[in-house]
């Protein structure tokens, strides 16, 4: 086995995916996917980041290689388990990036890392999600029947129409979608719990569920420096603006793009 492929002691390969392992990274970027998403959403990023930055993507239970495991439908146990999985990788400076549901999970993980491990992220990136302190625009989608729930995801641009129309694929994606929706729709953060890490909030200018003011309100949840940037696009602006997003992210992490 190549030395670059050797995992650190205690590394949990079910929770964490290293698509381009780096032997001695300057920094690790921990990435948390959106509702219904997988670690594979960040596969391409691993090769676009600077050579000395290692991307580590989180794989939630109940999808892909963890399909047989029960989904986690509450924030606290999910954030606790992710924090535990990341602990062996805290020997290097690190940052966190989360999109949509992943933004709220990244925030909760950052709180736990700072409180329990005295490990402050170099940066926390929250993308495509309103500040958890703002009122939610929806709270009942996870309670709707299957067709109505998938229709909502489709309108958001979060679902491939082919998946919606395929009766064989539906049973593979519906459980994780419903569990993730329940998690984020029932999530209520404790008031007055800012992280100390610098934070950047990203949002698409045409995101139907995240008004720019709500995305900018993340400023209330950090005692560090805060920055805010709006990109062209909807909820999944990341797909079309990947180069620009990674360039901005890399600059804030103090490196040059690959």
XYZ file of N, CA and C in Angstrom:
774
model
N 0.843 -1.200 0.000
C 0.000 0.000 0.000
C 0.874 1.243 0.000
N 0.520 2.206 -0.806
C 1.248 3.463 -0.839
C 1.122 4.154 0.501
N 2.206 4.813 0.989
C 2.112 5.507 2.258
C 0.996 6.547 2.282
N 0.697 7.146 1.112
C -0.338 8.180 1.059
C -1.722 7.605 1.349
N -1.873 6.290 1.227
C -3.170 5.666 1.417
C -3.353 5.103 2.824
N -2.333 5.238 3.665
C -2.432 4.743 5.026
C -3.264 5.717 5.845
N -4.312 5.206 6.491
C -5.167 6.066 7.296
C -4.559 6.268 8.684
N -4.813 7.422 9.296
C -4.342 7.652 10.667
C -4.989 6.664 11.624
N -4.358 6.376 12.761
C -4.964 5.490 13.760
C -6.333 6.005 14.180
N -7.299 5.090 14.237
C -8.638 5.466 14.643
C -9.508 6.011 13.534
N -8.966 6.097 12.319
C -9.733 6.637 11.187
C -10.926 5.728 10.881
N -12.111 6.333 10.722
C -13.335 5.583 10.451
C -13.729 5.779 8.997
N -13.412 4.779 8.173
C -13.678 4.867 6.748
C -15.130 4.763 6.360
N -15.998 4.422 7.303
C -17.416 4.434 6.974
C -17.953 5.865 6.995
N -17.470 6.670 7.918
C -17.920 8.050 8.047
C -17.160 9.009 7.140
N -15.912 8.712 6.855
C -15.051 9.682 6.181
C -14.445 9.107 4.907
N -14.421 9.925 3.840
C -13.859 9.517 2.549
C -12.730 10.475 2.166
N -11.579 9.884 1.855
C -10.415 10.664 1.387
C -10.188 10.301 -0.073
N -10.599 11.177 -0.977
C -10.529 10.873 -2.405
C -9.149 11.158 -2.997
N -8.368 12.000 -2.337
C -6.989 12.262 -2.753
C -6.160 12.413 -1.481
N -5.774 11.290 -0.876
C -5.033 11.375 0.381
C -3.731 12.160 0.218
N -3.417 12.972 1.214
C -2.191 13.766 1.237
C -1.373 13.320 2.441
N -0.113 12.998 2.215
C 0.713 12.428 3.279
C 0.869 13.380 4.461
N 1.207 14.630 4.197
C 1.403 15.614 5.264
C 0.720 16.911 4.859
N -0.616 16.957 4.935
C -1.334 18.135 4.454
C -1.073 19.383 5.297
N -1.038 20.518 4.631
C -0.990 21.792 5.337
C -2.288 22.037 6.078
N -3.373 21.550 5.483
C -4.702 21.778 6.040
C -5.645 20.708 5.517
N -6.624 20.338 6.336
C -7.684 19.431 5.901
C -8.998 20.206 5.809
N -9.752 19.925 4.753
C -11.063 20.536 4.569
C -12.119 19.452 4.745
N -12.892 19.537 5.821
C -13.957 18.581 6.092
C -15.247 19.091 5.436
N -15.843 18.272 4.566
C -17.011 18.690 3.794
C -18.242 17.874 4.181
N -19.357 18.560 4.383
C -20.597 17.916 4.806
C -21.688 18.164 3.770
N -22.276 17.095 3.235
C -23.242 17.235 2.134
C -24.627 17.680 2.580
N -25.427 17.982 1.582
C -26.799 18.460 1.734
C -27.744 17.289 2.030
N -29.008 17.609 2.291
C -30.018 16.585 2.562
C -30.140 15.643 1.377
N -30.053 14.347 1.646
C -30.096 13.353 0.587
C -28.786 13.186 -0.135
N -27.801 14.003 0.205
C -26.513 13.977 -0.496
C -25.552 12.943 0.056
N -24.454 12.772 -0.649
C -23.439 11.790 -0.280
C -22.064 12.436 -0.291
N -21.105 11.734 0.273
C -19.726 12.225 0.259
C -19.240 12.430 -1.168
N -19.746 11.628 -2.096
C -19.316 11.715 -3.483
C -19.590 13.055 -4.132
N -20.459 13.864 -3.548
C -20.732 15.197 -4.093
C -19.471 16.050 -4.121
N -18.477 15.708 -3.286
C -17.251 16.497 -3.193
C -16.054 15.814 -3.844
N -16.308 14.741 -4.579
C -15.209 13.985 -5.177
C -14.335 14.869 -6.077
N -14.976 15.661 -6.937
C -14.214 16.502 -7.855
C -13.435 17.600 -7.162
N -13.935 18.056 -6.029
C -13.227 19.110 -5.301
C -11.842 18.658 -4.844
N -11.719 17.385 -4.509
C -10.455 16.888 -3.964
C -9.291 17.142 -4.905
N -9.557 17.101 -6.199
C -8.492 17.268 -7.189
C -8.360 18.708 -7.658
N -9.281 19.574 -7.252
C -9.225 20.978 -7.645
C -8.602 21.859 -6.571
N -8.462 21.341 -5.364
C -7.861 22.098 -4.274
C -6.339 22.085 -4.375
N -5.652 22.994 -3.702
C -4.182 22.963 -3.694
C -3.653 21.603 -3.267
N -2.481 21.264 -3.756
C -1.916 19.936 -3.512
C -1.683 19.654 -2.035
N -1.518 20.701 -1.222
C -1.247 20.481 0.200
C -2.500 20.563 1.068
N -3.658 20.596 0.421
C -4.933 20.588 1.151
C -5.631 19.254 0.903
N -5.951 18.549 1.968
C -6.628 17.264 1.841
C -8.110 17.420 2.139
N -8.935 17.017 1.184
C -10.385 17.042 1.391
C -10.829 15.734 2.031
N -11.631 15.852 3.072
C -12.222 14.701 3.751
C -13.731 14.910 3.753
N -14.456 14.060 3.033
C -15.905 14.212 2.914
C -16.609 13.266 3.876
N -17.664 13.752 4.484
C -18.438 12.963 5.436
C -19.512 12.180 4.702
N -19.621 10.895 5.036
C -20.673 10.038 4.484
C -21.694 9.750 5.579
N -22.894 10.305 5.428
C -23.953 10.031 6.398
C -24.432 8.580 6.247
N -24.936 7.960 7.312
C -25.503 6.609 7.197
C -26.745 6.597 6.302
N -27.026 5.432 5.727
C -28.254 5.243 4.964
C -28.155 5.544 3.497
N -26.922 5.606 2.953
C -26.756 5.887 1.521
C -25.451 5.286 1.017
N -25.413 5.011 -0.284
C -24.247 4.432 -0.959
C -23.711 3.238 -0.179
N -22.441 3.261 0.229
C -21.853 2.106 0.903
C -22.394 1.902 2.321
N -23.240 2.830 2.797
C -23.855 2.702 4.121
C -25.370 2.533 4.004
N -25.799 2.026 2.864
C -27.226 1.935 2.575
C -27.967 1.071 3.584
N -27.307 0.048 4.116
C -27.972 -0.873 5.034
C -28.053 -0.323 6.456
N -27.395 0.776 6.730
C -27.422 1.346 8.072
C -28.610 2.288 8.232
N -29.161 2.375 9.414
C -30.279 3.307 9.629
C -29.818 4.755 9.524
N -30.656 5.580 8.936
C -30.361 7.008 8.854
C -30.443 7.639 10.243
N -29.755 8.751 10.407
C -29.821 9.514 11.656
C -30.699 10.727 11.396
N -31.813 10.819 12.093
C -32.819 11.844 11.797
C -32.874 12.956 12.839
N -31.853 13.056 13.696
C -31.798 14.128 14.680
C -30.405 14.736 14.669
N -30.337 16.044 14.879
C -29.066 16.749 14.755
C -28.035 16.327 15.792
N -28.411 16.264 17.062
C -27.410 16.025 18.103
C -26.649 14.712 17.913
N -27.324 13.580 17.716
C -26.553 12.347 17.535
C -25.706 12.352 16.265
N -26.205 12.984 15.206
C -25.404 13.029 13.975
C -24.152 13.872 14.190
N -24.307 15.068 14.758
C -23.145 15.925 14.992
C -22.162 15.284 15.975
N -22.679 14.584 16.974
C -21.804 13.898 17.935
C -20.962 12.828 17.239
N -21.596 12.031 16.387
C -20.881 10.946 15.715
C -19.848 11.487 14.724
N -20.191 12.547 14.027
C -19.241 13.127 13.082
C -18.045 13.714 13.825
N -18.307 14.395 14.928
C -17.220 14.954 15.738
C -16.277 13.850 16.199
N -16.843 12.750 16.635
C -16.040 11.604 17.077
C -15.205 11.047 15.929
N -15.802 10.973 14.730
C -15.080 10.436 13.575
C -13.932 11.349 13.143
N -14.104 12.664 13.313
C -13.078 13.610 12.882
C -11.905 13.706 13.855
N -12.113 13.278 15.088
C -11.095 13.455 16.131
C -9.705 12.962 15.734
N -9.550 11.787 15.067
C -8.198 11.333 14.706
C -7.494 12.212 13.664
N -8.238 13.116 13.039
C -7.661 13.946 11.979
C -7.381 15.369 12.441
N -7.433 15.616 13.724
C -7.244 16.965 14.239
C -5.781 17.297 14.506
N -4.887 16.444 14.029
C -3.462 16.711 14.194
C -2.964 17.779 13.225
N -3.809 18.173 12.281
C -3.472 19.202 11.295
C -4.498 20.333 11.369
N -4.119 21.543 10.959
C -5.131 22.599 10.852
C -6.253 22.141 9.938
N -7.455 22.637 10.171
C -8.605 22.166 9.399
C -9.625 23.282 9.230
N -10.489 23.089 8.246
C -11.629 23.962 8.015
C -12.831 23.077 7.732
N -14.027 23.652 7.816
C -15.256 22.910 7.538
C -16.063 23.636 6.478
N -16.666 22.840 5.579
C -17.581 23.372 4.573
C -18.842 22.512 4.588
N -20.000 23.167 4.646
C -21.257 22.436 4.572
C -22.226 23.161 3.674
N -22.964 22.394 2.856
C -23.961 22.991 1.969
C -25.359 22.566 2.392
N -26.290 23.525 2.414
C -27.685 23.289 2.765
C -27.746 22.642 4.159
N -28.346 21.478 4.319
C -28.365 20.838 5.621
C -26.956 20.720 6.189
N -25.996 20.444 5.323
C -24.612 20.291 5.754
C -24.042 21.527 6.418
N -24.580 22.717 6.078
C -24.108 23.946 6.719
C -24.451 23.935 8.203
N -25.685 23.555 8.524
C -26.098 23.501 9.923
C -25.323 22.412 10.671
N -25.091 21.279 10.006
C -24.316 20.202 10.637
C -22.879 20.665 10.880
N -22.291 21.357 9.910
C -20.917 21.848 10.064
C -20.816 22.817 11.246
N -21.811 23.676 11.389
C -21.834 24.613 12.520
C -21.874 23.865 13.853
N -22.742 22.846 13.947
C -22.842 22.083 15.193
C -21.563 21.296 15.478
N -20.944 20.767 14.431
C -19.679 20.044 14.611
C -18.584 21.012 15.065
N -18.549 22.203 14.474
C -17.558 23.197 14.884
C -17.716 23.554 16.359
N -18.952 23.720 16.812
C -19.194 23.988 18.234
C -18.612 22.883 19.106
N -18.851 21.643 18.712
C -18.376 20.511 19.502
C -16.851 20.406 19.477
N -16.253 20.641 18.326
C -14.796 20.561 18.243
C -14.144 21.632 19.107
N -14.722 22.827 19.108
C -14.162 23.898 19.924
C -14.354 23.625 21.416
N -15.506 23.077 21.782
C -15.816 22.879 23.200
C -15.160 21.635 23.777
N -15.228 20.522 23.040
C -14.782 19.238 23.585
C -13.336 18.901 23.257
N -12.848 19.399 22.134
C -11.489 19.050 21.700
C -10.552 20.252 21.678
N -11.075 21.415 22.033
C -10.282 22.647 21.994
C -9.588 22.804 20.647
N -10.331 22.467 19.619
C -9.807 22.510 18.241
C -10.640 23.519 17.450
N -10.058 24.669 17.164
C -10.784 25.718 16.451
C -10.512 25.613 14.950
N -11.570 25.538 14.144
C -11.354 25.511 12.690
C -10.673 26.793 12.218
N -9.835 26.651 11.190
C -9.271 27.836 10.557
C -10.375 28.658 9.895
N -11.431 27.972 9.452
C -12.535 28.667 8.801
C -13.744 27.740 8.792
N -14.919 28.336 8.871
C -16.178 27.610 8.741
C -16.944 28.218 7.578
N -17.222 27.401 6.547
C -17.965 27.837 5.371
C -19.371 27.251 5.447
N -20.385 28.125 5.433
C -21.773 27.686 5.453
C -22.412 28.140 4.148
N -23.004 27.204 3.429
C -23.468 27.476 2.064
C -24.930 27.071 1.894
N -25.701 27.929 1.230
C -27.063 27.566 0.846
C -27.985 27.244 1.998
N -27.820 27.958 3.108
C -28.666 27.688 4.267
C -28.857 28.977 5.058
N -30.081 29.270 5.484
C -30.291 30.453 6.324
C -29.697 30.250 7.701
N -29.430 31.337 8.369
C -29.018 31.224 9.764
C -30.045 30.406 10.532
N -29.612 29.457 11.350
C -30.572 28.660 12.133
C -31.397 29.497 13.101
N -30.986 30.738 13.333
C -31.745 31.601 14.232
C -32.930 32.255 13.539
N -32.986 32.188 12.217
C -34.101 32.751 11.475
C -35.256 31.748 11.409
N -36.505 32.224 11.346
C -37.648 31.306 11.233
C -37.540 30.447 9.977
N -37.922 29.194 10.089
C -37.838 28.281 8.953
C -38.959 28.554 7.958
N -38.637 28.410 6.669
C -39.651 28.601 5.626
C -40.531 27.364 5.464
N -40.091 26.213 5.975
C -40.880 24.981 5.891
C -40.534 24.087 7.075
N -41.530 23.387 7.586
C -41.314 22.487 8.726
C -42.034 21.156 8.568
N -42.757 20.985 7.466
C -43.616 19.803 7.363
C -43.324 18.922 6.157
N -42.290 19.233 5.381
C -42.057 18.460 4.160
C -41.764 17.003 4.499
N -41.062 16.759 5.607
C -40.732 15.376 5.975
C -41.964 14.562 6.362
N -43.094 15.248 6.616
C -44.331 14.569 6.986
C -45.232 14.286 5.791
N -44.904 14.818 4.633
C -45.752 14.647 3.452
C -45.607 13.249 2.875
N -46.570 12.847 2.048
C -46.452 11.542 1.408
C -45.295 11.578 0.405
N -44.934 10.404 -0.061
C -43.727 10.279 -0.887
C -43.766 11.168 -2.126
N -44.858 11.156 -2.851
C -44.946 11.952 -4.076
C -44.803 13.441 -3.782
N -45.477 13.913 -2.746
C -45.418 15.337 -2.416
C -44.027 15.740 -1.947
N -43.379 14.876 -1.183
C -42.035 15.181 -0.713
C -41.046 15.254 -1.878
N -41.120 14.283 -2.786
C -40.218 14.278 -3.931
C -40.503 15.438 -4.878
N -41.766 15.819 -4.986
C -42.107 16.979 -5.817
C -41.445 18.234 -5.254
N -41.442 18.372 -3.929
C -40.796 19.520 -3.291
C -39.306 19.533 -3.589
N -38.661 18.371 -3.480
C -37.237 18.285 -3.797
C -36.994 18.640 -5.261
N -37.873 18.175 -6.131
C -37.718 18.469 -7.550
C -37.815 19.949 -7.840
N -38.731 20.642 -7.190
C -38.877 22.083 -7.387
C -37.651 22.838 -6.889
N -36.998 22.297 -5.885
C -35.790 22.918 -5.349
C -34.595 22.707 -6.269
N -34.734 21.751 -7.196
C -33.607 21.417 -8.067
C -32.672 20.411 -7.450
N -33.146 19.741 -6.402
C -32.290 18.821 -5.664
C -32.383 17.388 -6.137
N -33.280 17.104 -7.073
C -33.480 15.725 -7.493
C -33.403 15.613 -9.007
N -32.693 14.610 -9.474
C -32.672 14.283 -10.903
C -34.061 13.766 -11.285
N -34.691 14.355 -12.310
C -36.036 13.881 -12.703
C -36.086 12.392 -13.002
N -34.960 11.818 -13.475
C -34.926 10.387 -13.766
C -35.112 9.565 -12.498
N -34.589 10.066 -11.379
C -34.752 9.362 -10.108
C -36.213 9.408 -9.670
N -36.823 10.575 -9.835
C -38.218 10.726 -9.436
C -39.134 9.792 -10.213
N -38.749 9.516 -11.461
C -39.613 8.713 -12.326
C -39.304 7.224 -12.273
N -38.241 6.835 -11.588
C -37.807 5.433 -11.582
C -38.289 4.742 -10.309
N -39.238 3.812 -10.409
C -39.768 3.145 -9.205
C -38.736 2.259 -8.511
N -37.666 1.877 -9.209
C -36.639 1.052 -8.576
C -35.644 1.894 -7.771
N -35.439 3.143 -8.207
C -34.499 4.005 -7.497
C -35.122 4.672 -6.281
N -36.421 4.909 -6.353
C -37.085 5.626 -5.260
C -36.829 5.011 -3.884
N -36.991 3.691 -3.721
C -36.780 3.122 -2.384
C -35.355 3.295 -1.864
N -34.409 3.566 -2.764
C -33.019 3.740 -2.342
C -32.746 5.146 -1.832
N -33.548 6.123 -2.267
C -33.269 7.510 -1.908
C -34.277 8.107 -0.930
N -35.509 7.588 -0.933
C -36.548 8.202 -0.105
C -36.218 8.151 1.392
N -35.727 7.029 1.955
C -35.464 7.011 3.399
C -34.468 8.077 3.846
N -33.376 8.250 3.093
C -32.394 9.257 3.496
C -32.943 10.662 3.311
N -33.709 10.888 2.252
C -34.310 12.203 2.052
C -35.242 12.562 3.206
N -36.091 11.623 3.579
C -37.059 11.904 4.647
C -36.341 12.109 5.986
N -35.348 11.289 6.268
C -34.627 11.418 7.533
C -33.884 12.749 7.602
N -33.240 13.124 6.494
C -32.500 14.384 6.490
C -33.446 15.579 6.623
N -34.585 15.502 5.947
C -35.567 16.579 6.069
C -36.088 16.687 7.501
N -36.359 15.531 8.103
C -36.827 15.572 9.497
C -35.763 16.222 10.380
N -34.509 15.855 10.149
C -33.416 16.402 10.958
C -33.387 17.929 10.867
N -33.397 18.453 9.645
C -33.215 19.891 9.491
C -34.486 20.660 9.813
N -35.644 20.047 9.596
C -36.888 20.756 9.891
C -37.216 20.791 11.381
N -36.669 19.872 12.147
C -36.908 19.860 13.588
C -35.733 20.424 14.382
N -34.664 20.798 13.684
C -33.462 21.314 14.337
C -33.707 22.708 14.902
N -33.389 22.882 16.174
C -33.483 24.177 16.827
C -32.196 24.396 17.623
N -31.345 25.299 17.176
C -30.080 25.502 17.886
C -30.300 26.214 19.214
N -29.410 25.956 20.140
C -29.452 26.690 21.401
C -29.043 28.135 21.135
N -29.770 29.072 21.683
C -29.490 30.496 21.457
C -28.160 30.884 22.099
N -27.488 31.816 21.469
C -26.273 32.372 22.051
C -25.090 31.436 22.047
N -24.956 30.616 21.008
C -23.820 29.690 20.935
C -23.003 29.977 19.677
N -22.249 31.049 19.659
C -21.429 31.330 18.475
C -20.160 30.485 18.463
N -19.702 30.176 17.278
C -18.373 29.589 17.138
C -17.357 30.719 17.224
N -16.108 30.360 17.451
C -15.047 31.363 17.512
C -14.278 31.451 16.197
N -14.498 30.498 15.330
C -13.778 30.459 14.058
C -14.287 31.544 13.113
N -13.443 32.043 12.218
C -13.923 32.914 11.141
C -14.956 32.157 10.305
N -15.954 32.867 9.803
C -17.035 32.233 9.060
C -17.307 32.976 7.758
N -17.597 32.199 6.707
C -18.053 32.758 5.437
C -19.356 32.085 5.053
N -20.342 32.888 4.665
C -21.627 32.380 4.204
C -21.737 32.612 2.697
N -22.084 31.542 1.964
C -22.308 31.611 0.525
C -23.786 31.339 0.237
N -24.304 31.958 -0.819
C -25.688 31.685 -1.223
C -25.844 32.011 -2.699
N -26.798 31.359 -3.355
C -27.135 31.679 -4.737
C -28.149 32.806 -4.782
N -28.007 33.696 -5.767
C -28.896 34.861 -5.803
C -30.336 34.513 -6.183
N -30.559 33.297 -6.698
C -31.912 32.874 -7.072
C -32.362 31.670 -6.254
N -31.788 31.476 -5.073
C -32.179 30.357 -4.209
C -33.591 30.606 -3.700
N -34.561 29.724 -4.030
C -35.947 29.980 -3.631
C -36.197 29.850 -2.142
N -35.305 29.186 -1.415
C -35.550 28.949 0.001
C -34.618 29.684 0.942
N -33.646 30.439 0.394
C -32.662 31.102 1.253
C -32.505 32.559 0.814
N -33.292 33.463 1.358
C -33.111 34.887 1.051
C -31.717 35.351 1.472
N -31.097 36.229 0.703
C -29.758 36.700 1.066
C -29.652 37.230 2.493
N -30.675 37.928 2.961
C -30.615 38.457 4.332
C -30.531 37.335 5.364
N -31.227 36.226 5.096
C -31.189 35.099 6.028
C -29.831 34.404 6.002
N -29.206 34.361 4.821
C -27.868 33.771 4.732
C -26.830 34.670 5.397
N -27.007 35.984 5.262
C -26.080 36.924 5.889
C -26.214 36.926 7.407
N -27.353 36.454 7.918
C -27.602 36.457 9.363
C -26.751 35.447 10.122
N -26.009 34.597 9.403
C -25.047 33.717 10.072
C -24.035 34.534 10.880
N -23.904 35.806 10.546
C -22.960 36.674 11.257
C -23.197 36.641 12.760
N -24.446 36.415 13.163
C -24.794 36.382 14.588
C -24.233 35.150 15.297
N -23.736 34.169 14.531
C -23.313 32.899 15.129
C -21.807 32.682 15.094
N -21.049 33.771 14.974
C -19.603 33.667 15.124
C -19.083 34.886 15.874
N -18.103 34.668 16.719
C -17.412 35.781 17.374
C -16.151 36.141 16.603
N -15.882 35.397 15.521
C -14.736 35.686 14.674
C -15.126 36.581 13.512
N -14.219 36.731 12.565
C -14.500 37.534 11.385
C -15.584 36.858 10.545
N -16.407 37.675 9.905
C -17.487 37.144 9.076
C -17.441 37.782 7.699
N -17.686 36.960 6.685
C -17.783 37.455 5.316
C -18.957 36.770 4.628
N -19.444 37.400 3.579
C -20.663 36.951 2.907
C -20.491 37.167 1.411
N -20.875 36.146 0.629
C -20.770 36.286 -0.825
C -21.960 35.632 -1.501
N -22.482 36.318 -2.499
C -23.611 35.833 -3.280
C -23.107 35.437 -4.664
N -23.479 34.227 -5.101
C -23.100 33.725 -6.424
C -24.339 33.650 -7.318
N -24.165 33.730 -8.627
C -25.307 33.520 -9.523
C -25.795 32.079 -9.419
N -27.122 31.904 -9.373
C -27.671 30.556 -9.366
C -28.671 30.320 -8.268
N -29.256 29.129 -8.283
C -30.273 28.742 -7.325
C -29.685 28.030 -6.129
N -30.469 27.100 -5.572
C -30.020 26.417 -4.359
C -28.752 25.609 -4.607
N -28.627 25.063 -5.805
C -27.428 24.289 -6.137
C -26.533 25.070 -7.087
N -26.318 26.327 -6.745
C -25.397 27.182 -7.502
C -23.995 26.576 -7.580
N -23.661 25.706 -6.626
C -22.323 25.100 -6.588
C -21.973 24.390 -7.890
N -22.956 23.787 -8.533
C -22.682 23.013 -9.749
C -22.137 23.905 -10.856
N -22.781 25.058 -11.068
C -22.375 25.953 -12.153
C -21.233 26.872 -11.749
N -21.089 27.142 -10.480
C -20.095 28.114 -10.005
C -18.933 27.442 -9.261
N -18.709 26.167 -9.549
C -17.700 25.424 -8.786
C -16.325 26.082 -8.834
N -15.881 26.490 -10.020
C -14.548 27.094 -10.141
C -14.437 28.351 -9.300
N -15.460 29.213 -9.367
C -15.433 30.460 -8.618
C -15.509 30.211 -7.112
N -16.344 29.254 -6.712
C -16.469 28.943 -5.284
C -15.144 28.421 -4.731
N -14.536 27.484 -5.447
C -13.278 26.919 -4.965
C -12.162 27.941 -4.950
N -12.165 28.868 -5.918
C -11.152 29.920 -5.922
C -11.313 30.815 -4.694
N -12.554 31.174 -4.374
C -12.805 32.019 -3.210
C -12.443 31.277 -1.927
N -12.872 30.029 -1.840
C -12.578 29.214 -0.657
C -11.067 29.053 -0.464
N -10.371 28.759 -1.548
C -8.930 28.549 -1.466
C -8.208 29.818 -1.017
N -8.642 30.961 -1.538
C -8.023 32.226 -1.137
C -8.188 32.468 0.351
N -9.373 32.157 0.867
C -9.631 32.373 2.288
C -8.836 31.401 3.153
N -8.453 30.266 2.573
C -7.639 29.298 3.310
C -6.149 29.550 3.149
N -5.804 30.572 2.386
C -4.402 30.951 2.252
C -3.597 30.122 1.297
N -4.209 29.681 0.191
C -3.483 28.873 -0.783
C -3.805 29.293 -2.195
N -3.198 28.599 -3.129
C -3.447 28.833 -4.552
C -4.159 27.622 -5.133
N -5.158 27.829 -6.039
C -5.861 26.700 -6.636
C -4.925 25.742 -7.348
N -5.327 24.479 -7.430
C -4.501 23.494 -8.142
C -4.436 23.851 -9.614
